[in-house]
């Protein structure tokens, strides 16, 4: 049975909007399936990474410790400064950095070093913030705009939000003493809000297709990051039996540990 929206126009050709609707529905379904596959792979990578760390993390740590001990034993035997430097570097890589949080407290945040800290480290003077004293025209424009556009004058919530956003811009311009911007804001307020044009159904469908395409591009990048990661690459080697892959890696690492232990014993036996 043909649904009403899918009925073609006279002459048998479907309307352009019907073809767009079909394309949107197909793209939506394809995106859903792609997201399901991507999320499944992400969970597999996350679980494999956790198992990898739990099972093999201590073995990797043992190998690094043996490497440091071998270099230290060689340095102790040779007395060479280069050997000692390599041994110290290997040991330092295994040691946590003490007091990191205490050192950085008050010096930086999520955006990086504070300006005062940067100035101290670069021997530059800390410049105080520039003080602006708005002129008479700026004060006049500000008072007029504040009286006209104050949010408390709004009767509806949408209008209150518009006024609050506008007054925020007015306050920022006044704080800078920017007369030109205050004039532009006064002209903008006098012109009133720009009437919102409702997009046509066809425009909405095109916009939806564009959004779906951007979403697919973003998911494709995420998928590539997962596939290119070390854990993702390992998982792709044995997608059907990752546990067996872990066993094989564990066996290889166990062999390396035995080799390093024998090498360490040999170096120490030369003393």
Short mmCIF file of C-alpha atoms in Angstrom, two decimals:
data_model
loop_
_atom_site.label_atom_id
_atom_site.label_comp_id
_atom_site.label_asym_id
_atom_site.label_seq_id
_atom_site.Cartn_x
_atom_site.Cartn_y
_atom_site.Cartn_z
CA UNK A 1 0.00 0.00 0.00
CA UNK A 2 1.39 3.42 -0.95
CA UNK A 3 1.51 6.02 1.82
CA UNK A 4 0.03 9.45 1.06
CA UNK A 5 3.33 11.31 1.27
CA UNK A 6 4.98 8.89 -1.13
CA UNK A 7 2.33 9.21 -3.84
CA UNK A 8 3.85 10.66 -7.01
CA UNK A 9 2.49 13.67 -8.76
CA UNK A 10 0.46 13.27 -11.90
CA UNK A 11 2.72 11.90 -14.57
CA UNK A 12 4.41 9.39 -12.25
CA UNK A 13 7.37 11.55 -11.15
CA UNK A 14 7.69 12.09 -7.38
CA UNK A 15 7.85 15.59 -6.02
CA UNK A 16 11.39 16.87 -5.27
CA UNK A 17 10.55 17.10 -1.57
CA UNK A 18 9.50 13.44 -1.54
CA UNK A 19 12.91 12.46 -2.91
CA UNK A 20 14.56 14.61 -0.26
CA UNK A 21 12.48 13.00 2.46
CA UNK A 22 13.50 9.56 1.23
CA UNK A 23 17.16 10.62 1.16
CA UNK A 24 16.93 12.00 4.69
CA UNK A 25 15.31 8.82 6.02
CA UNK A 26 17.95 6.65 4.32
CA UNK A 27 20.79 8.83 5.64
CA UNK A 28 19.33 8.77 9.16
CA UNK A 29 19.09 4.99 9.15
CA UNK A 30 22.61 4.61 7.76
CA UNK A 31 23.98 6.97 10.40
CA UNK A 32 22.25 5.05 13.18
CA UNK A 33 23.78 1.79 11.98
CA UNK A 34 27.20 3.44 11.70
CA UNK A 35 26.96 4.84 15.24
CA UNK A 36 25.98 1.41 16.58
CA UNK A 37 29.01 -0.16 14.90
CA UNK A 38 31.31 2.59 16.12
CA UNK A 39 30.06 2.38 19.71
CA UNK A 40 30.45 -1.40 19.64
CA UNK A 41 34.05 -1.06 18.49
CA UNK A 42 34.74 1.67 21.06
CA UNK A 43 33.50 -0.57 23.89
CA UNK A 44 35.60 -3.45 22.57
CA UNK A 45 38.71 -1.23 22.47
CA UNK A 46 38.00 0.09 25.98
CA UNK A 47 37.51 -3.39 27.41
CA UNK A 48 40.59 -4.75 25.64
CA UNK A 49 42.63 -1.79 26.89
CA UNK A 50 41.49 -2.49 30.46
CA UNK A 51 42.33 -6.19 30.20
CA UNK A 52 45.64 -5.36 28.54
CA UNK A 53 46.61 -3.05 31.40
CA UNK A 54 45.44 -5.42 34.13
CA UNK A 55 47.21 -8.45 32.75
CA UNK A 56 50.28 -7.02 31.04
CA UNK A 57 50.87 -3.75 32.91
CA UNK A 58 52.93 -5.43 35.68
CA UNK A 59 55.00 -7.29 33.09
CA UNK A 60 55.81 -4.06 31.22
CA UNK A 61 56.76 -2.49 34.57
CA UNK A 62 59.03 -5.46 35.34
CA UNK A 63 60.75 -5.09 31.96
CA UNK A 64 61.37 -1.39 32.54
CA UNK A 65 62.74 -2.10 36.02
CA UNK A 66 65.08 -4.77 34.65
CA UNK A 67 66.29 -2.38 31.94
CA UNK A 68 67.10 0.24 34.58
CA UNK A 69 68.92 -2.33 36.73
CA UNK A 70 70.97 -3.54 33.77
CA UNK A 71 72.05 0.01 32.91
CA UNK A 72 72.86 0.72 36.58
CA UNK A 73 74.94 -2.45 36.84
CA UNK A 74 76.84 -1.54 33.67
CA UNK A 75 77.47 1.97 34.97
CA UNK A 76 78.70 0.67 38.30
CA UNK A 77 81.08 -1.71 36.53
CA UNK A 78 82.42 0.72 33.92
CA UNK A 79 82.42 3.97 35.90
CA UNK A 80 81.78 5.73 32.61
CA UNK A 81 79.93 9.05 32.82
CA UNK A 82 77.80 8.28 29.74
CA UNK A 83 76.75 4.93 31.20
CA UNK A 84 75.81 6.65 34.47
CA UNK A 85 73.75 9.24 32.60
CA UNK A 86 71.82 6.55 30.72
CA UNK A 87 71.21 4.66 33.95
CA UNK A 88 69.98 7.78 35.74
CA UNK A 89 67.66 8.63 32.85
CA UNK A 90 66.18 5.12 32.86
CA UNK A 91 65.64 5.28 36.63
CA UNK A 92 64.12 8.75 36.41
CA UNK A 93 61.54 7.49 33.93
CA UNK A 94 60.31 5.05 36.56
CA UNK A 95 60.11 7.56 39.39
CA UNK A 96 57.04 9.75 39.96
CA UNK A 97 57.60 13.51 39.94
CA UNK A 98 57.18 14.67 43.55
CA UNK A 99 54.98 17.62 44.49
CA UNK A 100 53.69 18.41 40.99
CA UNK A 101 50.34 19.72 42.20
CA UNK A 102 52.00 21.84 44.90
CA UNK A 103 54.41 23.31 42.37
CA UNK A 104 51.68 24.27 39.90
CA UNK A 105 49.16 25.51 42.45
CA UNK A 106 48.56 29.19 41.80
CA UNK A 107 50.71 29.14 38.65
CA UNK A 108 48.43 27.73 36.00
CA UNK A 109 44.94 26.55 35.23
CA UNK A 110 43.27 24.73 32.34
CA UNK A 111 44.22 27.54 29.95
CA UNK A 112 47.92 27.49 30.83
CA UNK A 113 50.22 29.68 32.89
CA UNK A 114 48.78 32.73 34.57
CA UNK A 115 50.11 36.04 33.12
CA UNK A 116 51.98 36.76 36.37
CA UNK A 117 53.73 33.39 36.20
CA UNK A 118 54.68 33.90 32.56
CA UNK A 119 56.08 37.34 33.36
CA UNK A 120 58.17 35.96 36.23
CA UNK A 121 59.58 33.14 34.12
CA UNK A 122 60.46 35.47 31.24
CA UNK A 123 61.77 38.33 33.42
CA UNK A 124 59.04 40.65 32.14
CA UNK A 125 57.21 43.15 34.24
CA UNK A 126 53.64 42.28 35.14
CA UNK A 127 51.48 44.89 33.43
CA UNK A 128 48.41 46.02 35.36
CA UNK A 129 45.10 45.91 33.52
CA UNK A 130 44.37 49.00 31.48
CA UNK A 131 41.93 51.33 33.19
CA UNK A 132 39.34 53.05 31.04
CA UNK A 133 37.37 56.11 32.09
CA UNK A 134 34.41 56.41 29.68
CA UNK A 135 33.81 59.89 28.29
CA UNK A 136 30.65 61.92 28.57
CA UNK A 137 29.21 60.69 25.26
CA UNK A 138 29.82 57.07 26.23
CA UNK A 139 28.11 57.62 29.58
CA UNK A 140 25.14 59.28 27.85
CA UNK A 141 24.76 56.48 25.30
CA UNK A 142 25.08 53.89 28.01
CA UNK A 143 22.39 55.45 30.20
CA UNK A 144 19.98 55.72 27.25
CA UNK A 145 20.53 52.13 26.19
CA UNK A 146 20.24 50.83 29.73
CA UNK A 147 16.92 52.62 30.20
CA UNK A 148 15.50 51.38 26.90
CA UNK A 149 16.81 47.81 26.86
CA UNK A 150 16.73 46.87 30.54
CA UNK A 151 15.63 43.20 30.93
CA UNK A 152 13.11 44.13 33.64
CA UNK A 153 11.03 45.88 30.99
CA UNK A 154 10.38 42.58 29.20
CA UNK A 155 6.96 40.99 29.40
CA UNK A 156 7.92 37.60 27.94
CA UNK A 157 10.81 35.26 28.65
CA UNK A 158 12.16 35.32 25.07
CA UNK A 159 12.25 39.10 25.15
CA UNK A 160 14.00 39.06 28.54
CA UNK A 161 16.69 36.76 27.15
CA UNK A 162 17.17 39.03 24.13
CA UNK A 163 17.51 42.09 26.34
CA UNK A 164 19.95 40.38 28.71
CA UNK A 165 22.20 39.39 25.81
CA UNK A 166 22.01 42.89 24.36
CA UNK A 167 22.77 44.60 27.70
CA UNK A 168 25.76 42.31 28.16
CA UNK A 169 27.19 43.69 24.91
CA UNK A 170 26.34 47.25 26.00
CA UNK A 171 28.13 46.77 29.33
CA UNK A 172 31.22 45.38 27.60
CA UNK A 173 31.38 48.33 25.17
CA UNK A 174 30.91 50.83 28.00
CA UNK A 175 33.64 49.15 30.06
CA UNK A 176 36.02 49.73 27.14
CA UNK A 177 34.77 53.27 26.62
CA UNK A 178 34.00 52.35 23.00
CA UNK A 179 31.77 55.17 21.77
CA UNK A 180 31.60 53.86 18.20
CA UNK A 181 30.30 50.49 19.31
CA UNK A 182 27.79 52.11 21.66
CA UNK A 183 26.46 54.13 18.71
CA UNK A 184 26.14 50.98 16.64
CA UNK A 185 24.31 49.28 19.48
CA UNK A 186 21.95 52.25 19.75
CA UNK A 187 21.18 51.98 16.03
CA UNK A 188 20.69 48.24 16.36
CA UNK A 189 18.22 48.68 19.21
CA UNK A 190 16.32 51.38 17.36
CA UNK A 191 15.93 49.09 14.35
CA UNK A 192 14.34 46.44 16.53
CA UNK A 193 14.71 42.66 16.42
CA UNK A 194 15.21 41.08 13.03
CA UNK A 195 12.08 39.11 12.18
CA UNK A 196 12.79 35.41 12.13
CA UNK A 197 12.13 33.79 8.77
CA UNK A 198 10.81 30.28 8.93
CA UNK A 199 12.69 27.98 6.56
CA UNK A 200 10.69 26.08 3.99
CA UNK A 201 10.22 22.33 4.28
CA UNK A 202 12.74 21.81 1.50
CA UNK A 203 15.31 23.99 3.25
CA UNK A 204 14.80 22.05 6.47
CA UNK A 205 15.38 18.78 4.62
CA UNK A 206 18.58 20.09 3.01
CA UNK A 207 19.77 21.35 6.41
CA UNK A 208 19.06 17.95 7.91
CA UNK A 209 21.05 16.21 5.18
CA UNK A 210 23.98 18.58 5.74
CA UNK A 211 23.89 17.91 9.49
CA UNK A 212 23.82 14.15 8.92
CA UNK A 213 26.81 14.48 6.58
CA UNK A 214 28.79 16.49 9.16
CA UNK A 215 27.89 13.98 11.83
CA UNK A 216 29.10 11.12 9.63
CA UNK A 217 32.41 12.93 9.01
CA UNK A 218 32.93 13.41 12.75
CA UNK A 219 32.17 9.76 13.48
CA UNK A 220 34.52 8.71 10.70
CA UNK A 221 37.34 10.65 12.36
CA UNK A 222 36.55 9.05 15.71
CA UNK A 223 36.57 5.62 14.10
CA UNK A 224 39.95 6.31 12.49
CA UNK A 225 41.40 7.43 15.84
CA UNK A 226 40.23 4.19 17.44
CA UNK A 227 41.56 2.07 14.59
CA UNK A 228 44.92 3.87 14.57
CA UNK A 229 45.42 3.64 18.33
CA UNK A 230 47.81 1.02 19.66
CA UNK A 231 45.02 -0.94 21.31
CA UNK A 232 42.78 -0.67 18.25
CA UNK A 233 45.55 -1.96 16.00
CA UNK A 234 46.18 -4.88 18.35
CA UNK A 235 42.48 -5.68 18.53
CA UNK A 236 42.21 -5.75 14.74
CA UNK A 237 44.85 -8.51 14.68
CA UNK A 238 42.47 -10.90 16.45
CA UNK A 239 38.93 -9.47 16.43
CA UNK A 240 37.35 -12.87 17.01
CA UNK A 241 39.67 -14.04 19.82
CA UNK A 242 41.26 -11.09 21.68
CA UNK A 243 41.89 -13.26 24.76
CA UNK A 244 44.18 -15.48 22.75
CA UNK A 245 46.04 -12.41 21.51
CA UNK A 246 46.63 -11.34 25.12
CA UNK A 247 47.99 -14.78 25.89
CA UNK A 248 50.39 -14.59 22.96
CA UNK A 249 51.62 -11.14 24.00
CA UNK A 250 52.00 -12.34 27.60
CA UNK A 251 54.12 -15.27 26.40
CA UNK A 252 56.33 -12.94 24.34
CA UNK A 253 56.77 -10.59 27.30
CA UNK A 254 57.56 -13.48 29.64
CA UNK A 255 60.33 -14.53 27.25
CA UNK A 256 61.69 -10.96 27.24
CA UNK A 257 61.63 -10.88 31.05
CA UNK A 258 63.64 -14.09 31.25
CA UNK A 259 66.14 -12.72 28.73
CA UNK A 260 66.55 -9.45 30.69
CA UNK A 261 66.94 -11.34 33.98
CA UNK A 262 69.65 -13.48 32.42
CA UNK A 263 71.34 -10.38 31.00
CA UNK A 264 71.24 -8.68 34.43
CA UNK A 265 72.69 -11.72 36.10
CA UNK A 266 75.44 -11.81 33.49
CA UNK A 267 76.35 -8.14 33.99
CA UNK A 268 76.43 -8.50 37.77
CA UNK A 269 78.47 -11.71 37.49
CA UNK A 270 81.25 -9.82 35.73
CA UNK A 271 82.01 -7.78 38.84
#
